[in-house]
Amino acid sequence: MGVSLPVVNVAEAKFECIFGRGCDGICCHNGRPPVDTHEVERIEAHLPKFLPHLRPEAREVVEEHGFLSRRFKLGLPMLRVVDKYCVFFNQGCVLHKVGAMDGDKFLYKPGSCAIFPLMRNGEGNWYVRQHGYENEEWDLFCLNPNHSAMPAAESLKDEIALAIKYDEAAEEEETPTRESA
Ligand code: SF4
């Protein structure tokens, strides 16, 4: 039986990442994802593994000043940008690459990057970001459903599975235990 997809527009959405095929990673350009305490701790703990993969100028900044900027979004610190790209960008996401080498591409990636292009709407339901849907403002090539015939339900299987995981974790947190009920 197929997984019931908690993504409201997945049946009609199209999405295809074309990184390396005309896109140089524009979604990480000035990318400053917010990171929570667990994500910061995980990146910090594995930083020596990431450093050799960083752009030399990004590595220098990270070694001297750390990977967090002084900016905050939704109360969370944001990653630094060096030369207009996220510090962890170097011909792709270093956190993604090292995570994949360690067996899980999402292992070290901030949640907001890992889940892209899924997002929650005002009702808390997941949807695929698309031009012309939910007032999407980001003018990315890959968010234009006219640029690919690839069904998002296929191309975003891993991201949808991650969204389900997030929902399950949130539900567990909200479910009162026998002791606390
Ligand atoms: S953490 Fe990775 S995916 Fe997120 S903005 Fe930085 S380089 Fe891009």
mmCIF file of C-alpha atoms and ligand atoms in Angstrom:
data_model
loop_
_atom_site.group_PDB
_atom_site.id
_atom_site.type_symbol
_atom_site.label_atom_id
_atom_site.label_comp_id
_atom_site.label_asym_id
_atom_site.label_seq_id
_atom_site.Cartn_x
_atom_site.Cartn_y
_atom_site.Cartn_z
ATOM 1 C CA MET A 1 0.000 0.000 0.000
ATOM 2 C CA GLY A 2 1.319 3.480 -0.834
ATOM 3 C CA VAL A 3 2.084 6.000 1.865
ATOM 4 C CA SER A 4 -0.768 8.446 2.386
ATOM 5 C CA LEU A 5 0.851 11.755 1.551
ATOM 6 C CA PRO A 6 0.240 14.624 3.914
ATOM 7 C CA VAL A 7 1.193 17.116 1.183
ATOM 8 C CA VAL A 8 -1.869 18.947 -0.038
ATOM 9 C CA ASN A 9 -0.849 19.759 -3.634
ATOM 10 C CA VAL A 10 1.384 16.761 -4.288
ATOM 11 C CA ALA A 11 -0.922 15.237 -6.909
ATOM 12 C CA GLU A 12 -0.485 18.165 -9.292
ATOM 13 C CA ALA A 13 2.905 19.587 -8.224
ATOM 14 C CA LYS A 14 5.996 19.233 -10.428
ATOM 15 C CA PHE A 15 9.535 19.464 -9.123
ATOM 16 C CA GLU A 16 12.957 18.642 -10.472
ATOM 17 C CA CYS A 17 16.255 19.763 -8.936
ATOM 18 C CA ILE A 18 18.554 20.769 -11.770
ATOM 19 C CA PHE A 19 21.657 21.467 -9.665
ATOM 20 C CA GLY A 20 24.694 20.957 -11.921
ATOM 21 C CA ARG A 21 22.501 21.132 -15.025
ATOM 22 C CA GLY A 22 22.147 24.870 -15.379
ATOM 23 C CA CYS A 23 21.721 25.670 -11.686
ATOM 24 C CA ASP A 24 24.777 26.348 -9.527
ATOM 25 C CA GLY A 25 22.960 26.036 -6.223
ATOM 26 C CA ILE A 26 21.013 29.269 -6.281
ATOM 27 C CA CYS A 27 18.915 28.109 -3.293
ATOM 28 C CA CYS A 28 22.079 28.399 -1.138
ATOM 29 C CA HIS A 29 22.906 31.862 -2.504
ATOM 30 C CA ASN A 30 22.692 34.152 0.506
ATOM 31 C CA GLY A 31 21.286 31.067 2.218
ATOM 32 C CA ARG A 32 20.991 31.725 5.896
ATOM 33 C CA PRO A 33 18.878 28.876 7.260
ATOM 34 C CA PRO A 34 17.874 29.146 10.912
ATOM 35 C CA VAL A 35 19.238 26.327 13.058
ATOM 36 C CA ASP A 36 17.901 25.013 16.365
ATOM 37 C CA THR A 37 19.996 23.951 19.356
ATOM 38 C CA HIS A 38 20.158 20.292 18.295
ATOM 39 C CA GLU A 39 21.247 21.206 14.772
ATOM 40 C CA VAL A 40 23.925 23.570 16.089
ATOM 41 C CA GLU A 41 25.241 20.903 18.472
ATOM 42 C CA ARG A 42 25.312 18.275 15.724
ATOM 43 C CA ILE A 43 27.175 20.518 13.291
ATOM 44 C CA GLU A 44 29.576 21.613 16.040
ATOM 45 C CA ALA A 45 30.284 18.008 17.045
ATOM 46 C CA HIS A 46 31.127 16.995 13.461
ATOM 47 C CA LEU A 47 32.749 20.231 12.315
ATOM 48 C CA PRO A 48 36.242 18.740 11.824
ATOM 49 C CA LYS A 49 34.714 16.448 9.167
ATOM 50 C CA PHE A 50 33.174 19.365 7.272
ATOM 51 C CA LEU A 51 36.102 21.776 7.358
ATOM 52 C CA PRO A 52 38.264 20.129 4.665
ATOM 53 C CA HIS A 53 35.297 20.270 2.236
ATOM 54 C CA LEU A 54 34.581 23.981 2.667
ATOM 55 C CA ARG A 55 35.655 26.745 0.302
ATOM 56 C CA PRO A 56 39.010 28.033 1.662
ATOM 57 C CA GLU A 57 37.545 31.480 2.371
ATOM 58 C CA ALA A 58 34.547 29.939 4.155
ATOM 59 C CA ARG A 59 36.781 27.628 6.166
ATOM 60 C CA GLU A 60 38.879 30.566 7.329
ATOM 61 C CA VAL A 61 35.792 32.437 8.545
ATOM 62 C CA VAL A 62 34.303 29.370 10.241
ATOM 63 C CA GLU A 63 37.576 28.593 12.022
ATOM 64 C CA GLU A 64 37.938 32.168 13.185
ATOM 65 C CA HIS A 65 34.341 33.221 13.895
ATOM 66 C CA GLY A 66 32.197 30.076 13.817
ATOM 67 C CA PHE A 67 29.407 29.068 11.446
ATOM 68 C CA LEU A 68 26.614 31.111 13.055
ATOM 69 C CA SER A 69 25.854 34.650 11.999
ATOM 70 C CA ARG A 70 24.544 37.294 14.371
ATOM 71 C CA ARG A 71 21.188 37.220 12.617
ATOM 72 C CA PHE A 72 18.112 35.489 13.972
ATOM 73 C CA LYS A 73 14.974 34.176 12.291
ATOM 74 C CA LEU A 74 11.982 32.974 14.298
ATOM 75 C CA GLY A 75 14.183 33.261 17.387
ATOM 76 C CA LEU A 76 16.859 30.948 15.960
ATOM 77 C CA PRO A 77 20.411 31.858 14.915
ATOM 78 C CA MET A 78 21.117 31.704 11.198
ATOM 79 C CA LEU A 79 24.106 30.215 9.380
ATOM 80 C CA ARG A 80 26.783 32.568 8.106
ATOM 81 C CA VAL A 81 27.238 33.632 4.509
ATOM 82 C CA VAL A 82 30.707 34.052 2.961
ATOM 83 C CA ASP A 83 31.051 35.594 -0.496
ATOM 84 C CA LYS A 84 27.300 35.487 -0.995
ATOM 85 C CA TYR A 85 26.914 31.760 -0.317
ATOM 86 C CA CYS A 86 26.134 29.803 2.832
ATOM 87 C CA VAL A 87 29.392 28.855 4.594
ATOM 88 C CA PHE A 88 28.586 25.203 3.988
ATOM 89 C CA PHE A 89 28.135 25.610 0.251
ATOM 90 C CA ASN A 90 30.930 24.375 -1.984
ATOM 91 C CA GLN A 91 29.641 23.109 -5.320
ATOM 92 C CA GLY A 92 26.702 21.706 -3.395
ATOM 93 C CA CYS A 93 25.957 21.408 0.286
ATOM 94 C CA VAL A 94 28.876 20.040 2.291
ATOM 95 C CA LEU A 95 26.518 18.976 5.109
ATOM 96 C CA HIS A 96 24.483 17.004 2.548
ATOM 97 C CA LYS A 97 27.583 15.470 0.967
ATOM 98 C CA VAL A 98 29.205 14.385 4.240
ATOM 99 C CA GLY A 99 25.830 13.163 5.538
ATOM 100 C CA ALA A 100 25.432 10.990 2.428
ATOM 101 C CA MET A 101 28.955 9.621 2.990
ATOM 102 C CA ASP A 102 27.856 8.761 6.541
ATOM 103 C CA GLY A 103 24.708 7.025 5.242
ATOM 104 C CA ASP A 104 22.022 9.748 5.561
ATOM 105 C CA LYS A 105 22.041 12.873 3.395
ATOM 106 C CA PHE A 106 19.762 14.668 5.875
ATOM 107 C CA LEU A 107 21.840 13.800 8.954
ATOM 108 C CA TYR A 108 23.623 17.143 9.392
ATOM 109 C CA LYS A 109 21.507 19.421 7.220
ATOM 110 C CA PRO A 110 19.335 22.093 8.877
ATOM 111 C CA GLY A 111 15.705 20.968 8.748
ATOM 112 C CA SER A 112 14.631 23.963 6.665
ATOM 113 C CA CYS A 113 17.149 22.987 3.954
ATOM 114 C CA ALA A 114 16.481 19.253 4.130
ATOM 115 C CA ILE A 115 12.735 19.683 3.698
ATOM 116 C CA PHE A 116 12.962 22.122 0.746
ATOM 117 C CA PRO A 117 10.784 22.631 -1.349
ATOM 118 C CA LEU A 118 8.135 21.479 1.119
ATOM 119 C CA MET A 119 6.619 24.037 3.441
ATOM 120 C CA ARG A 120 3.694 24.274 5.848
ATOM 121 C CA ASN A 121 0.706 26.438 4.994
ATOM 122 C CA GLY A 122 -1.339 28.515 7.429
ATOM 123 C CA GLU A 123 -3.315 25.413 8.466
ATOM 124 C CA GLY A 124 -0.124 23.531 9.255
ATOM 125 C CA ASN A 125 -0.385 21.257 6.177
ATOM 126 C CA TRP A 126 2.626 20.515 4.038
ATOM 127 C CA TYR A 127 2.650 21.671 0.425
ATOM 128 C CA VAL A 128 5.147 21.760 -2.437
ATOM 129 C CA ARG A 129 6.330 25.301 -3.118
ATOM 130 C CA GLN A 130 5.303 26.225 -6.667
ATOM 131 C CA HIS A 131 4.952 29.469 -8.566
ATOM 132 C CA GLY A 132 1.307 30.464 -8.493
ATOM 133 C CA TYR A 133 0.590 28.512 -5.286
ATOM 134 C CA GLU A 134 0.240 29.969 -1.767
ATOM 135 C CA ASN A 135 1.599 33.317 -3.030
ATOM 136 C CA GLU A 136 5.040 31.844 -3.685
ATOM 137 C CA GLU A 137 7.474 34.727 -4.044
ATOM 138 C CA TRP A 138 10.805 32.977 -4.639
ATOM 139 C CA ASP A 139 11.604 33.224 -8.322
ATOM 140 C CA LEU A 140 13.522 29.938 -8.557
ATOM 141 C CA PHE A 141 13.537 28.021 -11.827
ATOM 142 C CA CYS A 142 12.799 24.739 -10.044
ATOM 143 C CA LEU A 143 9.684 26.155 -8.354
ATOM 144 C CA ASN A 144 8.073 26.815 -11.726
ATOM 145 C CA PRO A 145 5.849 23.798 -12.470
ATOM 146 C CA ASN A 146 6.048 24.627 -16.193
ATOM 147 C CA HIS A 147 9.781 23.897 -16.244
ATOM 148 C CA SER A 148 9.557 20.160 -15.629
ATOM 149 C CA ALA A 149 7.102 17.329 -16.092
ATOM 150 C CA MET A 150 8.567 15.463 -13.109
ATOM 151 C CA PRO A 151 5.816 14.649 -10.583
ATOM 152 C CA ALA A 152 6.811 15.980 -7.159
ATOM 153 C CA ALA A 153 5.378 12.801 -5.616
ATOM 154 C CA GLU A 154 8.303 10.953 -7.275
ATOM 155 C CA SER A 155 11.130 13.467 -7.066
ATOM 156 C CA LEU A 156 10.377 14.403 -3.462
ATOM 157 C CA LYS A 157 9.895 10.935 -1.956
ATOM 158 C CA ASP A 158 12.709 11.451 0.564
ATOM 159 C CA GLU A 159 11.532 14.932 1.541
ATOM 160 C CA ILE A 160 7.947 13.690 1.955
ATOM 161 C CA ALA A 161 9.205 10.832 4.143
ATOM 162 C CA LEU A 162 11.090 13.438 6.197
ATOM 163 C CA ALA A 163 7.915 15.536 6.535
ATOM 164 C CA ILE A 164 6.084 12.448 7.823
ATOM 165 C CA LYS A 165 8.906 11.921 10.336
ATOM 166 C CA TYR A 166 8.625 15.531 11.510
ATOM 167 C CA ASP A 167 4.860 15.129 11.933
ATOM 168 C CA GLU A 168 5.276 11.903 13.877
ATOM 169 C CA ALA A 169 7.879 13.495 16.143
ATOM 170 C CA ALA A 170 5.632 16.525 16.736
ATOM 171 C CA GLU A 171 2.680 14.229 17.492
ATOM 172 C CA GLU A 172 4.739 12.250 19.991
ATOM 173 C CA GLU A 173 5.741 15.462 21.713
ATOM 174 C CA GLU A 174 2.121 16.557 21.925
ATOM 175 C CA THR A 175 0.678 13.208 23.039
ATOM 176 C CA PRO A 176 0.345 13.304 26.805
ATOM 177 C CA THR A 177 1.790 10.269 28.545
ATOM 178 C CA ARG A 178 -0.241 8.290 31.078
ATOM 179 C CA GLU A 179 1.816 9.945 33.829
ATOM 180 C CA SER A 180 1.358 13.510 32.563
ATOM 181 C CA ALA A 181 -2.292 13.228 31.387
HETATM 182 S S1 SF4 B 1 23.168 24.269 4.894
HETATM 183 FE FE1 SF4 B 1 23.550 23.360 2.897
HETATM 184 S S2 SF4 B 1 21.569 23.371 1.816
HETATM 185 FE FE2 SF4 B 1 21.402 24.787 3.563
HETATM 186 S S3 SF4 B 1 21.895 26.816 2.704
HETATM 187 FE FE3 SF4 B 1 23.800 25.930 3.547
HETATM 188 S S4 SF4 B 1 24.783 24.877 1.802
HETATM 189 FE FE4 SF4 B 1 22.641 25.264 1.244
#
